[in-house]
Coordinates of C-alpha atoms in Angstrom, one line a residue:
M1 CA 0.0 0.0 0.0
R2 CA 1.3 3.4 -1.0
L3 CA -0.1 6.9 -0.8
Q4 CA -1.8 8.2 -4.0
I5 CA -1.5 11.9 -4.9
L6 CA -4.8 13.1 -6.4
S7 CA -6.1 16.1 -8.2
A8 CA -8.7 18.4 -6.6
G9 CA -11.3 17.2 -9.1
T10 CA -11.2 13.8 -7.6
G11 CA -13.3 15.1 -4.8
I12 CA -16.2 15.7 -7.2
T13 CA -15.7 12.2 -8.6
W14 CA -16.1 10.7 -5.1
V15 CA -19.4 12.5 -4.7
K16 CA -20.6 11.2 -8.1
L17 CA -19.5 7.6 -7.3
G18 CA -21.2 7.8 -3.9
V19 CA -24.5 8.9 -5.4
K20 CA -24.3 6.4 -8.2
T21 CA -23.5 3.5 -6.0
F22 CA -26.2 4.4 -3.4
F23 CA -28.9 4.2 -6.1
K24 CA -27.7 0.7 -7.0
Q25 CA -29.0 -0.5 -3.6
P26 CA -30.8 2.5 -2.1
L27 CA -33.0 0.4 0.3
A28 CA -30.1 -1.6 1.6
L29 CA -27.6 1.3 2.0
G30 CA -30.2 3.6 3.4
G31 CA -31.5 0.9 5.8
L32 CA -28.0 0.1 7.0
F33 CA -27.3 3.7 7.7
F34 CA -30.6 4.0 9.6
M35 CA -29.7 0.9 11.6
F36 CA -26.4 2.5 12.6
M37 CA -28.1 5.7 13.6
A38 CA -30.8 3.8 15.5
L39 CA -28.2 1.8 17.4
T40 CA -26.2 4.8 18.5
S41 CA -29.4 6.6 19.6
F42 CA -30.4 3.5 21.6
L43 CA -27.0 3.3 23.3
S44 CA -27.1 7.0 24.1
I45 CA -30.1 6.4 26.3
I46 CA -28.0 4.5 28.7
P47 CA -26.6 6.9 31.3
V48 CA -22.9 7.9 30.9
L49 CA -21.6 4.5 29.6
G50 CA -24.1 4.4 26.7
T51 CA -22.7 7.6 25.2
V52 CA -19.2 6.2 25.4
M53 CA -20.3 3.0 23.7
A54 CA -22.2 4.9 21.0
L55 CA -19.0 6.8 20.1
A56 CA -16.7 3.8 20.4
I57 CA -18.6 1.8 17.7
V58 CA -18.2 4.6 15.1
P59 CA -14.9 3.3 13.6
A60 CA -16.3 -0.2 13.3
A61 CA -19.6 1.0 11.9
T62 CA -17.7 3.2 9.4
L63 CA -15.9 0.1 8.2
G64 CA -19.1 -1.8 7.9
L65 CA -20.7 0.9 5.8
M66 CA -17.6 1.0 3.6
V67 CA -17.9 -2.8 3.0
A68 CA -21.6 -2.3 2.2
S69 CA -20.6 0.3 -0.4
L70 CA -18.1 -2.2 -1.9
E71 CA -20.8 -4.9 -2.1
A72 CA -23.3 -2.6 -3.7
L73 CA -20.6 -1.6 -6.2
R74 CA -20.1 -5.3 -7.1
G75 CA -23.9 -5.7 -7.7
K76 CA -24.6 -7.5 -4.4
F77 CA -27.3 -6.7 -1.8
P78 CA -25.4 -5.8 1.4
M79 CA -26.9 -7.6 4.4
P80 CA -27.1 -6.2 7.9
S81 CA -24.2 -8.5 8.9
V82 CA -21.8 -6.2 7.1
L83 CA -22.0 -3.8 10.0
L84 CA -20.2 -6.5 12.0
T85 CA -17.3 -6.9 9.5
A86 CA -14.8 -5.5 11.9
F87 CA -15.6 -8.1 14.5
K88 CA -15.3 -11.0 12.1
A89 CA -11.5 -10.4 11.6
D90 CA -8.7 -12.0 13.5
K91 CA -8.1 -11.1 17.1
P92 CA -5.3 -8.6 16.5
R93 CA -7.5 -6.6 14.1
I94 CA -10.5 -6.8 16.5
K95 CA -8.4 -5.5 19.4
A96 CA -7.0 -2.7 17.2
M97 CA -10.5 -1.7 16.1
L98 CA -11.7 -1.7 19.7
A99 CA -8.7 0.5 20.7
L100 CA -9.5 2.8 17.8
G101 CA -13.0 3.1 19.0
V102 CA -11.9 4.0 22.6
M103 CA -9.5 6.6 21.2
Y104 CA -12.3 8.1 19.1
A105 CA -14.7 8.3 22.0
T106 CA -12.0 9.8 24.3
C107 CA -11.1 12.5 21.7
F108 CA -14.8 13.3 20.9
L109 CA -15.8 13.6 24.6
G110 CA -12.7 15.7 25.2
I111 CA -13.8 18.1 22.5
V112 CA -17.3 18.3 24.0
L113 CA -15.9 19.1 27.5
L114 CA -13.7 21.8 26.1
V115 CA -16.4 23.4 24.1
S116 CA -18.8 23.3 27.1
A117 CA -16.1 25.0 29.2
I118 CA -15.7 27.7 26.6
D119 CA -19.3 28.5 25.9
G120 CA -20.2 28.9 29.6
G121 CA -23.5 27.1 29.3
T122 CA -24.8 29.3 26.5
L123 CA -25.4 26.2 24.3
D124 CA -27.9 24.8 26.8
K125 CA -30.0 28.0 26.4
L126 CA -30.2 27.6 22.6
D127 CA -33.8 27.1 21.6
L128 CA -34.3 27.0 17.8
A129 CA -38.1 27.1 18.3
D130 CA -37.8 30.6 19.7
P131 CA -36.0 32.8 17.0
E132 CA -35.3 35.7 19.4
K133 CA -33.7 33.6 22.1
A134 CA -31.8 31.6 19.5
R135 CA -30.5 34.8 18.0
A136 CA -29.4 36.2 21.4
V137 CA -27.5 33.0 22.1
M138 CA -25.8 32.9 18.7
D139 CA -24.8 36.5 19.1
N140 CA -23.0 35.7 22.3
P141 CA -19.2 35.9 21.8
D142 CA -18.7 32.8 24.1
F143 CA -21.0 30.8 21.9
Q144 CA -19.3 31.9 18.7
T145 CA -15.9 31.1 20.1
A146 CA -17.1 27.7 21.3
L147 CA -18.7 26.9 18.0
L148 CA -15.5 27.9 16.1
V149 CA -13.3 25.8 18.4
G150 CA -15.8 22.8 18.2
I151 CA -15.9 22.8 14.4
S152 CA -12.1 23.2 14.1
L153 CA -11.4 20.4 16.5
Y154 CA -14.0 18.0 15.1
S155 CA -12.5 18.6 11.6
V156 CA -9.2 17.5 13.0
L157 CA -10.8 14.5 14.6
S158 CA -12.4 13.6 11.3
V159 CA -9.1 13.7 9.5
M160 CA -7.5 11.5 12.1
F161 CA -10.1 8.8 11.9
W162 CA -11.2 9.2 8.2
H163 CA -9.1 6.3 6.9
A164 CA -8.1 4.7 10.1
P165 CA -10.8 2.0 10.2
G166 CA -9.9 0.8 6.7
L167 CA -6.2 0.8 7.4
V168 CA -6.7 -1.2 10.6
H169 CA -9.0 -3.8 9.0
W170 CA -7.5 -4.3 5.6
Y171 CA -3.9 -3.7 6.3
G172 CA -3.6 -4.7 9.9
M173 CA -2.1 -1.4 11.0
S174 CA -1.9 -0.4 14.7
P175 CA -4.4 2.3 15.7
T176 CA -1.7 5.0 16.1
K177 CA -0.1 4.1 12.7
A178 CA -3.5 4.1 11.0
I179 CA -4.3 7.5 12.4
F180 CA -0.9 8.8 11.3
F181 CA -1.4 7.6 7.7
S182 CA -5.0 8.9 7.7
I183 CA -3.7 12.4 8.5
V184 CA -1.0 12.2 5.9
A185 CA -3.4 11.0 3.2
C186 CA -5.9 13.8 3.9
M187 CA -3.2 16.5 4.1
R188 CA -1.4 15.4 1.0
N189 CA -4.7 15.4 -0.9
V190 CA -6.3 18.4 0.9
G191 CA -7.5 19.9 -2.4
A192 CA -9.5 16.7 -3.2
Y193 CA -11.0 16.5 0.2
V194 CA -11.9 20.2 0.3
M195 CA -13.6 19.9 -3.1
Y196 CA -15.3 16.7 -1.8
G197 CA -16.8 18.6 1.1
L198 CA -17.8 21.7 -0.9
T199 CA -19.5 19.5 -3.5
W200 CA -21.6 17.7 -0.9
M201 CA -22.5 21.1 0.7
A202 CA -23.6 22.5 -2.7
L203 CA -25.5 19.3 -3.5
L204 CA -27.3 19.4 -0.1
M205 CA -28.2 23.0 -0.4
G206 CA -29.4 22.7 -4.0
A207 CA -31.5 19.6 -3.2
S208 CA -32.9 21.2 -0.1
V209 CA -34.1 24.3 -2.0
L210 CA -35.6 22.1 -4.8
L211 CA -37.4 20.0 -2.2
A212 CA -38.8 23.1 -0.5
V213 CA -40.1 24.4 -3.8
V214 CA -41.8 21.1 -4.7
L215 CA -43.4 20.8 -1.2
G216 CA -44.7 24.4 -1.5
T217 CA -45.9 24.0 -5.1
F218 CA -47.9 20.9 -4.5
G219 CA -49.2 21.9 -1.1
L220 CA -47.4 19.1 0.7
A221 CA -46.3 21.3 3.7
A222 CA -48.3 19.1 6.1
F223 CA -46.0 16.2 5.1
G224 CA -42.9 18.3 5.2
R225 CA -41.4 16.9 8.4
P226 CA -41.4 13.2 7.5
I227 CA -40.3 14.0 3.9
L228 CA -37.4 16.2 5.2
M229 CA -36.3 13.4 7.6
A230 CA -36.3 10.9 4.8
F231 CA -34.4 13.3 2.6
A232 CA -31.8 14.0 5.3
L233 CA -31.3 10.2 6.0
S234 CA -30.9 9.5 2.3
M235 CA -28.3 12.3 1.8
A236 CA -26.4 11.1 4.9
A237 CA -26.4 7.6 3.5
M238 CA -25.1 8.8 0.2
V239 CA -22.2 10.6 2.0
S240 CA -21.4 7.4 3.9
T241 CA -21.5 5.4 0.7
S242 CA -18.9 7.8 -0.9
V243 CA -16.4 7.3 2.0
Y244 CA -15.3 4.0 0.5
F245 CA -14.1 5.7 -2.6
T246 CA -12.1 8.2 -0.7
F247 CA -10.2 5.3 0.9
R248 CA -9.9 3.3 -2.3
D249 CA -8.4 6.2 -4.3
S250 CA -6.2 7.7 -1.6
F251 CA -3.9 4.7 -1.6
V252 CA -2.2 2.6 -4.3
H253 CA -3.3 -0.9 -3.6
T254 CA -0.5 -3.2 -4.8
E255 CA -0.7 -6.9 -5.7
E256 CA 0.0 -7.7 -2.1
S257 CA -3.1 -5.6 -1.0
P258 CA -6.2 -7.5 0.2
A259 CA -8.2 -8.9 -2.8
E260 CA -11.3 -7.0 -1.8
M261 CA -9.5 -3.7 -2.4
H262 CA -9.5 -4.3 -6.1
P263 CA -13.2 -3.8 -7.0
P264 CA -14.5 -3.3 -10.6
A265 CA -14.7 0.2 -11.9
A266 CA -17.9 2.1 -10.9

């Protein structure tokens, strides 16, 4: 495995591949993403420990969704069992994935605690149902600083763990080594990843506006909430589908690479 240097335009290609592959198996990929979200929501109900568990399974679930994308790309119907792919590996890889999950949860909770300390409790007062109160909170300098810090640190966290699950599972890397190579891959191809993010943002905004116009034109405002929820879930599932392609193209997979990393062209 070697690092691949990509053009900025590759980021747009990743989005296209994610959307195209999602529509090959929309029910399966959408359902798997919903299962992941439902599981994390269920775990979060458990006091204290549940939140940690919900965060700790993110790397393993990310790998499962990547495998689901690969199966859809090959024309297969990904079954729910793909979400357990990380735990079907050998013991060293399972231990490494669990360690990766603990590291992710620790970092995420550390960010939450830091942001909470900075905002001085202003976030707890945020009520989007009351525009005036929401505006007052968002105009608060402490809230703005906390928001900026939170977004910045979470972006760093995403870079650290973006490729780490795949590197741990497919290449047997240690968690720290996988995180290191994830950072290097993202930084060396920063143009492609920035374009990837911007393209998804533009697509989301454009689709949201179009959906709002359709709902208003055909008088479907009463069904707006469930339709919007289904739309948001579908878009999130498409993004998760595209993650596999960012991993596949960021590294040169040699003849010694795992066979599953040589899929047919999309």
